[in-house]
mmCIF file with all atom_site columns, C-alpha atoms in Angstrom:
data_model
loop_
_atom_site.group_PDB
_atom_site.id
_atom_site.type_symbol
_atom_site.label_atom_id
_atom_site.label_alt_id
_atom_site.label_comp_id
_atom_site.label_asym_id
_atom_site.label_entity_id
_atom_site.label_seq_id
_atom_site.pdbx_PDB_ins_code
_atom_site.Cartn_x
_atom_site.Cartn_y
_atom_site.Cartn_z
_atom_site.occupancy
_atom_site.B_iso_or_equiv
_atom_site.pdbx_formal_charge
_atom_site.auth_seq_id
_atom_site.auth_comp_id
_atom_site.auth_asym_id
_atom_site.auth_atom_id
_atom_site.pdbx_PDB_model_num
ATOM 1   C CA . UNK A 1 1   ? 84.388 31.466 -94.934  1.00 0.00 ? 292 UNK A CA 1
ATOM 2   C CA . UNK A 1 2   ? 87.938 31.669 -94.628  1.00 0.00 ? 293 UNK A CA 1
ATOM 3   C CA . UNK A 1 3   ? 89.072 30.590 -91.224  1.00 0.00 ? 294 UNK A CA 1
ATOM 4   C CA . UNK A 1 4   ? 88.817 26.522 -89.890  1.00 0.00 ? 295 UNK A CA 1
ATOM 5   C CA . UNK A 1 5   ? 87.381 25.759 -86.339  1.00 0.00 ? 296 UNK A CA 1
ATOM 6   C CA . UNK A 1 6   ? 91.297 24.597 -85.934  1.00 0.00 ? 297 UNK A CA 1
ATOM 7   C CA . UNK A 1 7   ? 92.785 27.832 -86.243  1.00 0.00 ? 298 UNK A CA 1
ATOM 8   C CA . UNK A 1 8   ? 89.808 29.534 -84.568  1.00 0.00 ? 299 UNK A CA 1
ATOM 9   C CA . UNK A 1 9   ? 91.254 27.413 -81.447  1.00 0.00 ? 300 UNK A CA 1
ATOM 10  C CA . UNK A 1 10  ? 94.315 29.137 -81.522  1.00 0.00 ? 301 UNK A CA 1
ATOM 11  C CA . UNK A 1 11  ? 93.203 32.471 -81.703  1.00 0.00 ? 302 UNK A CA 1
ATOM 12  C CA . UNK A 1 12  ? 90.385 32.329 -78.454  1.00 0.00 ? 303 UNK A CA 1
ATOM 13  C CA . UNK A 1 13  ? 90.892 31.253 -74.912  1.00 0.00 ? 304 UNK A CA 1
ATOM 14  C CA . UNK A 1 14  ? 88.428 29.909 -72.328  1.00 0.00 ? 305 UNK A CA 1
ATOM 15  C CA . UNK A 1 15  ? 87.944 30.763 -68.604  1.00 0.00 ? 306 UNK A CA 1
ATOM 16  C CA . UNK A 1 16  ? 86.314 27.862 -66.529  1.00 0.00 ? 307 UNK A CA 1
ATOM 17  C CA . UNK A 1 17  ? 83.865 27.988 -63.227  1.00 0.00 ? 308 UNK A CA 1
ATOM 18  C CA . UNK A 1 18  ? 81.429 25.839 -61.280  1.00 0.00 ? 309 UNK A CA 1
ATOM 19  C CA . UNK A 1 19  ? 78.244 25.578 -63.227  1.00 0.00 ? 310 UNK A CA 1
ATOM 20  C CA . UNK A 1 20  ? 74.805 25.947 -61.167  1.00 0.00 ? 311 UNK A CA 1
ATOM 21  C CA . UNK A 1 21  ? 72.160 23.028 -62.511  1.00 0.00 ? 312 UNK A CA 1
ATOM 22  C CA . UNK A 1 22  ? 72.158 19.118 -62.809  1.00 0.00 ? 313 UNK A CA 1
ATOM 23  C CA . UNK A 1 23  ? 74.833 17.298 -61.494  1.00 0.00 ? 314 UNK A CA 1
ATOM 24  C CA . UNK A 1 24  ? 74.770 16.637 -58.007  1.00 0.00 ? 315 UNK A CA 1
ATOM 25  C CA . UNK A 1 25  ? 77.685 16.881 -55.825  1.00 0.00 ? 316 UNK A CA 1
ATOM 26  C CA . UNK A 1 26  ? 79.870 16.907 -58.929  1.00 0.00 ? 317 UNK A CA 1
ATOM 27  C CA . UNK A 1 27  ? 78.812 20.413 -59.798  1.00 0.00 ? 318 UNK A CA 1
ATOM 28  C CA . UNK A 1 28  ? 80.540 21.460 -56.257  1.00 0.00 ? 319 UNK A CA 1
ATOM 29  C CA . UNK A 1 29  ? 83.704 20.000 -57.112  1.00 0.00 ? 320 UNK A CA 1
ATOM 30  C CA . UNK A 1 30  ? 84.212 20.623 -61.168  1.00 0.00 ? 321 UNK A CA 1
ATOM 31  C CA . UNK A 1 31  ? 84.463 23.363 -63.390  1.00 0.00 ? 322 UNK A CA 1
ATOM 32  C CA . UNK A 1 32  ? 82.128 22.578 -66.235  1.00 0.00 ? 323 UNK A CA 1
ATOM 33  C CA . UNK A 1 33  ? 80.897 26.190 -67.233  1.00 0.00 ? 324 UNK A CA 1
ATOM 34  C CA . UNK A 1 34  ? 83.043 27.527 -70.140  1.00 0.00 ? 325 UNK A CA 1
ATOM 35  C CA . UNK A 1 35  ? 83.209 31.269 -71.325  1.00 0.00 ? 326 UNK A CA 1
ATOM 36  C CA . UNK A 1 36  ? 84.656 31.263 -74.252  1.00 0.00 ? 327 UNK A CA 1
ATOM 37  C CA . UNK A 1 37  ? 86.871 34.341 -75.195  1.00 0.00 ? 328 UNK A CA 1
ATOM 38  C CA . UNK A 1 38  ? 87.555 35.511 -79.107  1.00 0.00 ? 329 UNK A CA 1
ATOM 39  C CA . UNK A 1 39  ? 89.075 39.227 -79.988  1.00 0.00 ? 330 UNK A CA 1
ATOM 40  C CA . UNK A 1 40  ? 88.188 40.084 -83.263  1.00 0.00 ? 331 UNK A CA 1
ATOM 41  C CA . UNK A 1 41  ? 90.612 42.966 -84.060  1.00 0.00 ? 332 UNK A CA 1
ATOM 42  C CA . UNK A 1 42  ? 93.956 41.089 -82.868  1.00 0.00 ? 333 UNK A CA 1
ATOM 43  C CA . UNK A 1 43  ? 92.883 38.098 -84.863  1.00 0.00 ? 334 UNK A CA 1
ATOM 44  C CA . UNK A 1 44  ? 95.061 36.888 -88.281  1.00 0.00 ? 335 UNK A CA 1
ATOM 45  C CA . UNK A 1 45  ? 92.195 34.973 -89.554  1.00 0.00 ? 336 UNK A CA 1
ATOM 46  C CA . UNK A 1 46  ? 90.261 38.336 -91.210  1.00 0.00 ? 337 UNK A CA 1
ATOM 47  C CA . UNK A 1 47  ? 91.509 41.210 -93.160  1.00 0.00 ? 338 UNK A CA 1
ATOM 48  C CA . UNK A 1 48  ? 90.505 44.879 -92.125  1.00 0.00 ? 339 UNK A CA 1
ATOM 49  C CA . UNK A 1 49  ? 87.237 44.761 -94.291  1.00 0.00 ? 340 UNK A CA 1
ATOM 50  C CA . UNK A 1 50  ? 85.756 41.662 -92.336  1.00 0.00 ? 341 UNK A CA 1
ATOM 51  C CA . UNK A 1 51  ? 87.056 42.902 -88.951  1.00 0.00 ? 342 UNK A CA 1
ATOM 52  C CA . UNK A 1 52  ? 85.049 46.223 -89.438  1.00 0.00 ? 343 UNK A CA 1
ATOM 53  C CA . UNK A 1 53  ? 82.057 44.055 -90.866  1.00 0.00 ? 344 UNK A CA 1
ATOM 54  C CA . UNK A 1 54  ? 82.385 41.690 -87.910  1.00 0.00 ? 345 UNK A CA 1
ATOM 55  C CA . UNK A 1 55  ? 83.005 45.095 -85.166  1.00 0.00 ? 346 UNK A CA 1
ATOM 56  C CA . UNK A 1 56  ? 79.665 46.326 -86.549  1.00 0.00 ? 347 UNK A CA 1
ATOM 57  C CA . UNK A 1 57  ? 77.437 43.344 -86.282  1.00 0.00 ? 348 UNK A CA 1
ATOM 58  C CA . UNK A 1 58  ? 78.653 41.914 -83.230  1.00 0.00 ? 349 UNK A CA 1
ATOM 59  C CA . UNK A 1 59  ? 79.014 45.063 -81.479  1.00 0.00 ? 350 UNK A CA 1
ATOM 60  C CA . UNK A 1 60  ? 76.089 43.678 -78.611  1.00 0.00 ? 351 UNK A CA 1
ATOM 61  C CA . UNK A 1 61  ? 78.391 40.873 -78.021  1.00 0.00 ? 352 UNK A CA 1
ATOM 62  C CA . UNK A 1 62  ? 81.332 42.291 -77.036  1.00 0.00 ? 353 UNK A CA 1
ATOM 63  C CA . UNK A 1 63  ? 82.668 42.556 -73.184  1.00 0.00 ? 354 UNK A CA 1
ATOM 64  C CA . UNK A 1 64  ? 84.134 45.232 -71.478  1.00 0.00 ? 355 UNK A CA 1
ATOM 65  C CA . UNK A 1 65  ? 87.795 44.213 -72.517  1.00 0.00 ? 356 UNK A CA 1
ATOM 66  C CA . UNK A 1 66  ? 86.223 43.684 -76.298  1.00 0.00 ? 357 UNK A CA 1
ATOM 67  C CA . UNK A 1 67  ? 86.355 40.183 -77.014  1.00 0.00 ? 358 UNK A CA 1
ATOM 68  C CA . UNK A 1 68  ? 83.371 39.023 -78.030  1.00 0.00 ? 359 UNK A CA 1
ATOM 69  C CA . UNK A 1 69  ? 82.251 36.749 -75.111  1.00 0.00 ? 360 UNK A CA 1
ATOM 70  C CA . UNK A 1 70  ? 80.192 32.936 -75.555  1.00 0.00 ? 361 UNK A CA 1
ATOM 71  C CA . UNK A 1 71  ? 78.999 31.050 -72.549  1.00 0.00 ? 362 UNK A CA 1
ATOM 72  C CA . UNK A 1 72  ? 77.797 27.581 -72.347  1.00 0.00 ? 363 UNK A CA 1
ATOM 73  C CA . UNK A 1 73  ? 77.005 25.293 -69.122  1.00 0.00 ? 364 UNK A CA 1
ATOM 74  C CA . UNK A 1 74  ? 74.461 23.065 -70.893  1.00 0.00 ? 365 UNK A CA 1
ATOM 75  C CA . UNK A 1 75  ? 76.867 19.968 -70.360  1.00 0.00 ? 366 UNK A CA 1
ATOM 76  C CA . UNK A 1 76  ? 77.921 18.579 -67.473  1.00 0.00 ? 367 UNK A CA 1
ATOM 77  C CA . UNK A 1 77  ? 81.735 18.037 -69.186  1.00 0.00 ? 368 UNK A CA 1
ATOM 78  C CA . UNK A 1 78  ? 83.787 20.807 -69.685  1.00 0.00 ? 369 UNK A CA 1
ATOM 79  C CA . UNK A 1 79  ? 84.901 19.215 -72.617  1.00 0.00 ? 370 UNK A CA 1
ATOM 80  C CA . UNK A 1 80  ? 81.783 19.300 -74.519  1.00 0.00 ? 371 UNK A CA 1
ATOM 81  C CA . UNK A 1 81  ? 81.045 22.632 -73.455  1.00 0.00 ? 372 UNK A CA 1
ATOM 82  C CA . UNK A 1 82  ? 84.059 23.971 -75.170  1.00 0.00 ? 373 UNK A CA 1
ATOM 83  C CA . UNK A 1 83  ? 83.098 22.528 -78.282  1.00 0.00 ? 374 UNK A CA 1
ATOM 84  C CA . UNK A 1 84  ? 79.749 23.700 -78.057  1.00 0.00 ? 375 UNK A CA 1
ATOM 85  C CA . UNK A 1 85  ? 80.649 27.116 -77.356  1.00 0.00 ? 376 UNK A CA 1
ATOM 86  C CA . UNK A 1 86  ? 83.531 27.040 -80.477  1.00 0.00 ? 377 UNK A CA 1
ATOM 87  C CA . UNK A 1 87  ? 80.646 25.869 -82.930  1.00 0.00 ? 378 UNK A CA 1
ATOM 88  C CA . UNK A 1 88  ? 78.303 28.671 -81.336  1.00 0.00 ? 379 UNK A CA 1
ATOM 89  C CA . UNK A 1 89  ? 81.035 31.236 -82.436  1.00 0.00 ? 380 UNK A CA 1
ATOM 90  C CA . UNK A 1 90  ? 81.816 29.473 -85.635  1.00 0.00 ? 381 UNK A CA 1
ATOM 91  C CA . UNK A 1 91  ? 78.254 30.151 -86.481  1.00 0.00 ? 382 UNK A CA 1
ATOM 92  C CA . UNK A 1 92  ? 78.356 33.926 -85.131  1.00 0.00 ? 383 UNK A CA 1
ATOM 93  C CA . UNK A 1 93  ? 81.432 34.446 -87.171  1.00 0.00 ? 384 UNK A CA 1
ATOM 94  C CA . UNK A 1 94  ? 79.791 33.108 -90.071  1.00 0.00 ? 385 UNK A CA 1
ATOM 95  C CA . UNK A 1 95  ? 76.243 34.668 -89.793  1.00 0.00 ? 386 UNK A CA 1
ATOM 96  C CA . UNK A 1 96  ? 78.174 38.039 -89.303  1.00 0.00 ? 387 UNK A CA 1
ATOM 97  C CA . UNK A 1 97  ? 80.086 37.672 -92.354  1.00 0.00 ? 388 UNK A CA 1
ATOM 98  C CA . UNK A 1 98  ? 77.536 37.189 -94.768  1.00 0.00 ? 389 UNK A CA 1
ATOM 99  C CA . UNK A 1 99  ? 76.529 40.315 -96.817  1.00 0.00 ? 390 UNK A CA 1
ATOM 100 C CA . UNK A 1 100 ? 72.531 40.450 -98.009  1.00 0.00 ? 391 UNK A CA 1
ATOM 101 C CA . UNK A 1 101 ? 71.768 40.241 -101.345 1.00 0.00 ? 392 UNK A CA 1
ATOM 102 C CA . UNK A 1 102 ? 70.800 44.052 -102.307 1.00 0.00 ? 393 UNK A CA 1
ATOM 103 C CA . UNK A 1 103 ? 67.018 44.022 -103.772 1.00 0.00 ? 394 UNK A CA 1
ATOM 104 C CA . UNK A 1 104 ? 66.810 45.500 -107.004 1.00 0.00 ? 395 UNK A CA 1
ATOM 105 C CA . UNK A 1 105 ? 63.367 47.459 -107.264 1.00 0.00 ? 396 UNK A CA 1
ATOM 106 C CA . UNK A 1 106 ? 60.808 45.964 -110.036 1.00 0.00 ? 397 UNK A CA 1
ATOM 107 C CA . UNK A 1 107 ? 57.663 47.335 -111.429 1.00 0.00 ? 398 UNK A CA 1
ATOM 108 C CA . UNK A 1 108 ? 54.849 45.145 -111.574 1.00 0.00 ? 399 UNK A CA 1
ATOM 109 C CA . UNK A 1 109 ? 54.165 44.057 -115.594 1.00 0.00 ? 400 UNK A CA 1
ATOM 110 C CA . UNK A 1 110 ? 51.641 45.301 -117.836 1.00 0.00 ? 401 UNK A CA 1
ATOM 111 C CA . UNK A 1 111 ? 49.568 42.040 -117.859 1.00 0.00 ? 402 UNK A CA 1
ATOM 112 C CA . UNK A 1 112 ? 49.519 42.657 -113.994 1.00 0.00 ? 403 UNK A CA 1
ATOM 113 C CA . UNK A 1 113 ? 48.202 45.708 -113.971 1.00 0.00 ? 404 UNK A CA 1
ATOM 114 C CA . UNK A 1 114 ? 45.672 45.397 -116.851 1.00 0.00 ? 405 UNK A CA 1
ATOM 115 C CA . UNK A 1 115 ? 44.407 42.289 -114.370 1.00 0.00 ? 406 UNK A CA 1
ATOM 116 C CA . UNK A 1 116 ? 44.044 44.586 -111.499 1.00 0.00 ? 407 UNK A CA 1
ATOM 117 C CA . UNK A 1 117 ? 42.066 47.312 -113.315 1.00 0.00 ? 408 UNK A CA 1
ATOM 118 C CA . UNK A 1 118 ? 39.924 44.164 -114.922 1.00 0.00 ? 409 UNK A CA 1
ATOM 119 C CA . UNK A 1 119 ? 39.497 43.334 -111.162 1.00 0.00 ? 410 UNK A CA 1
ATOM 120 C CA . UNK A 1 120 ? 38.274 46.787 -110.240 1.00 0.00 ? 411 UNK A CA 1
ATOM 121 C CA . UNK A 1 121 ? 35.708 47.021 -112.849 1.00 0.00 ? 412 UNK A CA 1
ATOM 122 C CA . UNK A 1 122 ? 34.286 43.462 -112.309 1.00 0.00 ? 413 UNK A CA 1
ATOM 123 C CA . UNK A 1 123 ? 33.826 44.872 -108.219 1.00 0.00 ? 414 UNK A CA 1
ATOM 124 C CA . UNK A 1 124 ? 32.474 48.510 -109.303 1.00 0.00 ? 415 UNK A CA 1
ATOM 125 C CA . UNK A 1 125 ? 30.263 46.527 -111.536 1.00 0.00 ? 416 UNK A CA 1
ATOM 126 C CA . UNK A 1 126 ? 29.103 44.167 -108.400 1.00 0.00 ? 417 UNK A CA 1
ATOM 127 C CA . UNK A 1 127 ? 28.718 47.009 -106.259 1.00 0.00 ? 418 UNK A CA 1
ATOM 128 C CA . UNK A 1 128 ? 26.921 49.327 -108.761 1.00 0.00 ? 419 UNK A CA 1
ATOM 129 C CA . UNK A 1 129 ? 24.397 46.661 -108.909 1.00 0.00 ? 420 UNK A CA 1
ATOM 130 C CA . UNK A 1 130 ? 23.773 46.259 -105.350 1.00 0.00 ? 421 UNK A CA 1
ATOM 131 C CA . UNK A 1 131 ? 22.246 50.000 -105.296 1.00 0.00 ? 422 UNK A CA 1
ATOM 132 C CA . UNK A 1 132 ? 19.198 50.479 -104.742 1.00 0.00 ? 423 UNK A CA 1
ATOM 133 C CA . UNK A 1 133 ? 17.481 53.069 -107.454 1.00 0.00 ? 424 UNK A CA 1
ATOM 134 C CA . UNK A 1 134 ? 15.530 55.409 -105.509 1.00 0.00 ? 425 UNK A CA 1
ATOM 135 C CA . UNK A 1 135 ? 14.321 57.705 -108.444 1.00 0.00 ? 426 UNK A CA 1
ATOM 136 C CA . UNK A 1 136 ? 11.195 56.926 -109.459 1.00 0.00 ? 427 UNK A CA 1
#
């Protein structure tokens, strides 16, 4: 992770409305809902290698305008909702940036499958027995 929630701040920009929810005849006077605004390809904070990385797995999140778009209204401070919604793109940013580990195939060992064939006998045997010898 290269980039601080600091300079994250500079780079996004919020838009503020009337939440719906709790808060009683405060919600008809304050702005509490924040949408939080971020655009990944004029940011300073990746290189070309993470923006495409980022473009690709956040490609559902993007608006219209592309900026990749968080809302929160859990709060009744607008305040807090900003923060909230900067750590829930923090984490985006993050999750998005991480590359999986690539599997590298294995074969199962020789003591594994002399095991399984041991296993197979042991049931043939079983079942063999169960049979009921009709020649007589």
């Amino acid at each position: 992770m290269n980039f601080s929630k600091s300079e994250l701040q500079k780079e996004t920009f919020y838009k503020t409305s009337r939440s719906g929810g709790k808060g009683g005849q405060n919600v008809n006077k304050v702005s509490s809902k924040v949408e939080l605004l971020f655009s990944v390809n004029d940011s300073a904070l990746f290189n070309e290698e993470e923006k495409q990385l980022l473009n690709q797995k956040l490609q559902s999140r993007f608006n219209k305008d592309g900026y990749v778009q968080v809302i929160c209204d859990e709060e009744r401070s607008q305040y807090l909702n900003k923060e909230k919604a900067l750590e829930r793109l923090v984490g985006l940013l993050t999750r998005s940036l991480q590359v999986p580990k690539i599997r590298k195939p294995t074969k199962p060992s020789k003591k594994a499958k002399a095991e399984r064939l041991d296993n197979k006998k042991i049931q043939s045997v079983k079942k063999e027995g169960r049979k009921r010898n009709f020649e007589i």
